[in-house]
XYZ file of C-alpha atoms in Angstrom:
298
model
C 9.955 -17.066 10.023
C 8.298 -16.048 13.298
C 10.403 -16.698 16.400
C 8.602 -19.380 18.461
C 9.826 -18.102 21.830
C 8.742 -14.554 21.027
C 5.377 -15.841 19.820
C 4.919 -17.792 23.055
C 5.644 -14.673 25.092
C 3.240 -12.530 23.079
C 0.521 -15.174 23.229
C 0.668 -16.087 26.893
C 3.081 -13.806 28.708
C 1.770 -11.657 31.540
C 2.556 -7.985 31.203
C 2.232 -5.145 28.720
C 3.878 -3.587 25.665
C 5.834 -0.365 26.042
C 5.272 2.053 23.153
C 8.612 3.815 22.589
C 7.817 4.814 19.027
C 7.406 8.583 18.957
C 8.278 9.720 15.425
C 9.398 13.045 13.990
C 6.034 14.720 14.469
C 5.534 13.675 18.088
C 9.141 13.773 19.294
C 9.270 17.498 20.275
C 6.216 17.080 22.501
C 7.637 13.941 24.107
C 10.906 15.739 24.799
C 9.085 18.711 26.329
C 7.251 16.403 28.733
C 10.645 14.910 29.617
C 11.960 18.397 30.392
C 13.889 19.157 27.189
C 12.493 22.302 25.557
C 12.783 23.172 21.865
C 15.575 25.694 22.477
C 17.760 22.969 24.037
C 18.588 21.539 20.610
C 18.813 22.552 16.964
C 17.854 20.370 14.024
C 16.366 16.919 13.667
C 19.647 15.056 14.180
C 20.163 16.491 17.653
C 16.473 16.064 18.487
C 16.545 12.371 17.600
C 19.811 11.886 19.496
C 18.191 13.243 22.660
C 15.127 11.070 22.072
C 17.321 8.003 21.630
C 19.120 8.775 24.887
C 15.768 8.937 26.670
C 14.645 5.621 25.177
C 17.918 3.916 26.041
C 17.599 5.207 29.600
C 14.175 3.568 29.796
C 15.240 0.295 28.160
C 18.297 -0.102 30.383
C 16.488 0.679 33.657
C 16.446 -2.253 36.068
C 12.632 -2.641 36.006
C 12.388 -2.733 32.204
C 12.445 -6.503 31.702
C 10.247 -9.193 30.205
C 8.918 -10.044 33.655
C 6.403 -7.222 33.239
C 7.226 -5.527 29.919
C 6.682 -8.315 27.391
C 7.231 -6.177 24.297
C 8.386 -2.756 23.106
C 7.441 -0.805 19.963
C 10.356 1.079 18.413
C 10.726 3.994 16.034
C 12.868 3.151 12.972
C 15.804 5.225 14.222
C 15.650 3.388 17.544
C 15.717 0.021 15.767
C 18.864 1.176 13.948
C 20.488 2.470 17.142
C 22.356 0.769 19.963
C 21.889 0.156 23.682
C 24.832 -0.933 25.831
C 26.880 -1.483 22.666
C 24.375 -3.832 21.009
C 21.749 -3.244 18.300
C 18.562 -2.259 20.133
C 16.403 -5.232 18.987
C 19.105 -7.688 20.098
C 19.600 -5.904 23.397
C 15.875 -5.918 24.152
C 15.396 -9.615 23.487
C 18.743 -11.102 24.555
C 19.460 -8.914 27.581
C 15.986 -7.844 28.762
C 13.632 -10.551 27.483
C 11.466 -7.934 25.735
C 10.019 -8.679 22.274
C 10.856 -5.908 19.751
C 8.266 -4.393 17.395
C 8.697 -1.634 14.792
C 6.421 1.318 13.979
C 6.161 1.349 10.188
C 3.571 3.966 9.183
C 4.590 7.322 7.724
C 1.866 9.349 9.389
C -1.737 10.185 8.626
C -3.498 11.488 5.532
C -5.948 14.405 5.761
C -9.314 13.607 7.337
C -11.985 12.255 5.018
C -15.300 10.646 5.997
C -14.470 11.264 9.644
C -11.203 9.296 9.598
C -7.521 9.568 8.742
C -6.051 6.646 6.850
C -2.314 6.073 6.660
C -0.132 7.875 4.142
C 1.334 5.697 1.371
C 4.358 3.540 2.308
C 6.106 2.926 -1.043
C 9.297 1.554 0.524
C 7.549 -0.743 2.995
C 8.869 -4.034 1.594
C 12.451 -2.812 1.957
C 11.823 -1.716 5.542
C 10.105 -4.993 6.448
C 12.947 -7.059 5.020
C 15.453 -4.978 6.995
C 13.397 -5.288 10.186
C 13.181 -9.072 9.845
C 16.974 -9.290 9.487
C 17.408 -7.191 12.632
C 15.318 -9.589 14.725
C 12.100 -7.574 14.853
C 9.082 -9.743 15.713
C 6.253 -7.541 14.492
C 5.118 -4.109 13.392
C 2.675 -1.392 14.361
C 0.758 1.062 12.165
C -1.766 3.679 13.207
C -4.894 5.162 11.640
C -7.327 7.495 13.445
C -11.126 7.436 13.610
C -12.777 10.688 14.633
C -16.442 9.993 13.895
C -18.837 7.058 13.559
C -18.811 7.116 9.762
C -19.257 3.607 8.361
C -17.617 4.401 5.033
C -14.614 5.974 6.704
C -14.163 3.238 9.306
C -14.467 0.528 6.644
C -11.723 2.279 4.637
C -9.447 2.425 7.687
C -9.886 -1.256 8.494
C -9.518 -2.352 4.878
C -6.229 -0.469 4.542
C -4.920 -1.788 7.861
C -5.538 -5.396 6.871
C -4.208 -4.925 3.332
C -0.913 -3.710 4.785
C -1.168 -6.396 7.471
C -1.138 -9.100 4.818
C 1.975 -7.518 3.292
C 3.643 -7.651 6.718
C 2.660 -11.266 7.266
C 4.330 -12.038 3.938
C 7.663 -11.064 5.487
C 7.197 -13.397 8.447
C 6.366 -10.530 10.806
C 3.288 -10.092 12.998
C 1.272 -6.904 12.366
C -0.283 -4.882 15.144
C -3.418 -3.434 13.535
C -4.109 -0.030 15.138
C -7.289 1.812 14.109
C -7.392 4.308 16.984
C -10.759 5.774 17.921
C -10.123 9.275 19.257
C -11.076 9.633 22.927
C -12.404 13.085 21.926
C -14.829 11.660 19.379
C -18.421 12.825 20.028
C -19.570 9.449 18.674
C -16.913 7.240 20.270
C -19.197 4.368 21.348
C -20.966 4.296 17.983
C -17.617 4.316 16.158
C -16.431 1.387 18.285
C -19.510 -0.641 17.351
C -18.846 -0.123 13.637
C -15.136 -0.789 14.125
C -15.685 -4.078 15.949
C -17.870 -5.385 13.136
C -15.426 -4.308 10.423
C -12.450 -5.880 12.210
C -14.359 -9.126 12.786
C -15.170 -9.304 9.080
C -11.499 -8.917 8.133
C -10.373 -11.431 10.765
C -12.834 -13.995 9.431
C -11.362 -13.540 5.951
C -7.751 -14.243 6.971
C -6.370 -17.547 5.682
C -6.210 -20.347 8.245
C -3.144 -20.043 10.458
C -2.547 -16.335 9.861
C -2.654 -14.282 13.052
C -2.505 -10.605 13.919
C -2.513 -8.396 16.979
C -4.896 -5.487 17.553
C -4.163 -2.170 19.265
C -7.387 -0.391 20.156
C -8.575 2.555 22.204
C -9.969 1.452 25.570
C -13.673 1.050 24.748
C -16.512 3.098 26.216
C -18.312 -0.114 27.227
C -16.152 -2.437 29.340
C -15.250 -5.767 27.684
C -16.711 -4.552 24.375
C -13.857 -6.155 22.454
C -14.126 -9.607 24.060
C -15.312 -11.191 20.765
C -12.137 -9.921 19.075
C -9.941 -11.082 21.968
C -11.442 -14.562 21.602
C -11.057 -14.707 17.801
C -8.814 -17.534 16.576
C -6.864 -15.146 14.327
C -5.964 -12.766 17.182
C -2.784 -13.230 19.204
C -3.417 -10.351 21.588
C -5.504 -7.208 21.929
C -3.579 -4.293 23.424
C -4.839 -0.894 24.525
C -3.453 2.534 23.690
C -3.684 5.251 26.306
C -4.959 7.723 23.701
C -4.297 10.859 25.713
C -5.763 9.627 29.002
C -3.575 10.160 32.041
C -1.916 6.996 33.312
C -4.302 6.844 36.276
C -7.373 7.116 34.043
C -6.008 4.723 31.418
C -5.123 2.102 34.031
C -8.497 2.406 35.741
C -10.376 1.992 32.452
C -8.140 -0.854 31.316
C -8.685 -2.778 34.550
C -12.334 -3.329 33.532
C -11.433 -4.910 30.175
C -10.614 -8.585 30.624
C -8.008 -10.066 28.300
C -6.826 -6.623 27.134
C -3.315 -5.454 28.054
C -1.676 -2.047 27.845
C 0.504 -0.628 25.099
C 1.034 2.834 26.529
C 3.322 5.621 25.334
C 2.712 8.971 27.034
C 1.158 7.256 30.060
C 4.382 5.248 30.445
C 6.715 8.257 30.463
C 4.595 11.018 32.018
C 6.531 11.084 35.331
C 10.047 10.788 33.863
C 12.297 13.863 33.734
C 15.729 14.405 32.239
C 16.855 16.099 35.470
C 16.271 12.973 37.593
C 19.315 11.113 38.837
C 19.476 7.457 37.838
C 18.134 6.221 41.162
C 15.056 8.460 41.050
C 14.502 7.767 37.349
C 14.612 4.009 37.850
C 12.353 4.169 40.908
C 9.770 6.294 39.085
C 9.794 4.011 36.047
C 9.513 0.909 38.256
C 6.443 2.390 39.962
C 4.867 3.194 36.595
C 5.607 -0.296 35.250
C 3.980 -1.826 38.337
C 0.843 0.290 37.842
C 0.472 -0.561 34.163
C 1.296 -4.228 34.746
C -1.365 -4.461 37.454
C -4.024 -2.874 35.211
C -3.080 -5.302 32.437
C -3.093 -8.443 34.564
C -5.408 -7.843 37.534
C -8.947 -7.080 36.414
C -11.839 -5.509 38.277
């Protein structure tokens, strides 16, 4: 059953969602940006330990609270880890007032019809049941759209909503994430197709079922307002998609009702060599920037 207090925060809370969900494929790059090079560790176990330490450092920083960070998306290993001696989901909600989400996809299939759908998730029901027991509120899953191909985009959206219905069946809220690549030569055209396909799936949801959407900041400001206003949508959040934080925040500020769910743009100034005071100050400044772009619109 969905937690009413968490739902209230996700529906009406002011702030943004921190994306702390780098997985095995993206972890080395995230660590490099943090100042930990590949030769500093050996093997996946040590790599994930260092990544967990970075995430815990972020989650336990003084500015990382529900006052501005209303939710956080976690990698599975982070969900299973601890912060300050407590399971991470419990720590986030009970100690920080931050709603926990879980990244559930297993990566992307090879490109076909200009898109990459998600790889199969045969053990998804087991993972969802485990996440619900751990106090996770919702999930996130990512597909990628590279070109304005109607067949490809329709396949992406269909798969996202099929899995979304499976997630809803476990009492969790899905974040539907069909990312349009910021490098797409047909980005605006792809967004037009995507908006129509998402609207069609939203209209088909049974009464009372609600989802969240995580979308690339659109080429045309406020392009996703019809989706934001849809009765089946709790919130529309924006991914930074490779934009710098400055660019992502500037673009987001022109999209009313859309809040941030940034990953690389959240951590781009953080370094492992910082002392705690400098680390916390840098993160607080970043949180203020992203919060402002999410709440104060141009």
